[in-house]
Amino acid sequence: MASTFNLTFFPLALLLLFGCASAQLSTNYYSSTCPKLFSTVKPVVQSAISKENRMGASILRLFFHDCFVNGCDGSLLLDDTANFTGEKNANPNKNSVRGFDVIDNIKTAVETACPGVVSCADILAIAARDSVVILGGPSWNVKLGRRDATTASMSGANNNIPGPSSNLDVLTSKFSAQGLSTTDMVTLAGAHTIGQARCTTFRSHIYNDTNIDSSFASSTQSSCPATSGSGDDNLSPLDPKTLYTFDNNYYKNLINQEGLLHSDQELYNNGSTDSQVKTYSTNPSQFNSDFAAAMIKMGDISPLTGSQGQIRKNCRVVN
């Protein structure tokens, strides 16, 4: 009797113990609880990008900035309150991250389709994928099952997200801290094939750095005055040639020393990542394939699962 009990009980106990501790995300997580999830999200993303092409890049960036602070948990979406300090006003995010209203609109639509089921963290992951696809980039099967954080970390946002003046060592270190390799970093940097940056983030590069094409620097300076405080929020495209198309042109720009940010050009600056940039500049299919895989990997950073966190009713506030 005792031996029978041992044989049946202990595997079950181990399953309960380790199964909960290592709950996995899956691509079919909502297949029965919210079967129309994907068809509900994409039209909202499509509508937002149709109104403003730049929005696709903004949503993709939201996902990056969320995942790099305590994992992909929707913490970036939380508004500050009198008793709570979130991540929106951290240095990398203040007057910079945008698209929160689009996430709100998606959440409203999803709540109508299946109330209280889908997390804001998962909505953000799906919207990032849809943004890339709508702008002509690769698709991938988004892994789901994340739950939403009930807290956030301004210090994490200030420390974890690599800045536009970062050198290659700093970039490598920041990505490594998230479990992402240097190869992943170069691949994910390709997100800068879309979107725009503020003058304040690239002023030093276009006026002070030497590893920049002179005509490119000159043309960019026309909309970004040298004096700090003047035109700080003026925008320039990260990839001026195909601004709203997700392609491999970013890497071609780097080879021509036309990276807008100092951190961009660091990836092709007589260093260890030059060869990968060269590969992507001539092999768009390789870049697309690698980008999809790297986005899945980034989406796996420290998700809240099982009984952790919550499913927020409103992405901006804890229930």
mmCIF file of C-alpha atoms in Angstrom, residues 8 25 51 65 91 96 100 110 124 155 164-165 184 194 197 213 216 228 251 261 277 294 303 305 313-314:
data_model
loop_
_atom_site.group_PDB
_atom_site.id
_atom_site.type_symbol
_atom_site.label_atom_id
_atom_site.label_comp_id
_atom_site.label_asym_id
_atom_site.label_seq_id
_atom_site.Cartn_x
_atom_site.Cartn_y
_atom_site.Cartn_z
ATOM 1 C CA THR A 8 1.478 7.739 -7.542
ATOM 2 C CA LEU A 25 3.740 30.356 -23.039
ATOM 3 C CA LYS A 51 -4.240 57.047 -39.772
ATOM 4 C CA HIS A 65 10.658 48.939 -23.762
ATOM 5 C CA ASN A 91 14.383 58.889 -19.225
ATOM 6 C CA SER A 96 9.135 59.516 -26.383
ATOM 7 C CA PHE A 100 -0.866 53.865 -25.527
ATOM 8 C CA VAL A 110 -10.824 42.412 -26.963
ATOM 9 C CA LEU A 124 1.097 44.314 -26.763
ATOM 10 C CA SER A 155 14.749 52.607 -12.107
ATOM 11 C CA PRO A 164 21.048 56.175 -28.306
ATOM 12 C CA SER A 165 24.589 57.147 -27.316
ATOM 13 C CA ASP A 184 19.949 38.859 -31.264
ATOM 14 C CA ILE A 194 10.943 51.988 -39.419
ATOM 15 C CA ALA A 197 13.901 59.717 -33.619
ATOM 16 C CA ASP A 213 28.746 60.179 -44.087
ATOM 17 C CA PHE A 216 24.022 62.510 -44.610
ATOM 18 C CA SER A 228 20.771 72.004 -27.199
ATOM 19 C CA TYR A 251 21.745 47.627 -42.628
ATOM 20 C CA LEU A 261 21.906 57.198 -33.889
ATOM 21 C CA VAL A 277 25.360 43.731 -40.736
ATOM 22 C CA ALA A 294 14.532 37.052 -32.110
ATOM 23 C CA PRO A 303 6.695 36.452 -18.315
ATOM 24 C CA THR A 305 2.227 33.143 -15.740
ATOM 25 C CA LYS A 313 -9.414 45.358 -17.072
ATOM 26 C CA ASN A 314 -7.789 48.656 -18.038
#
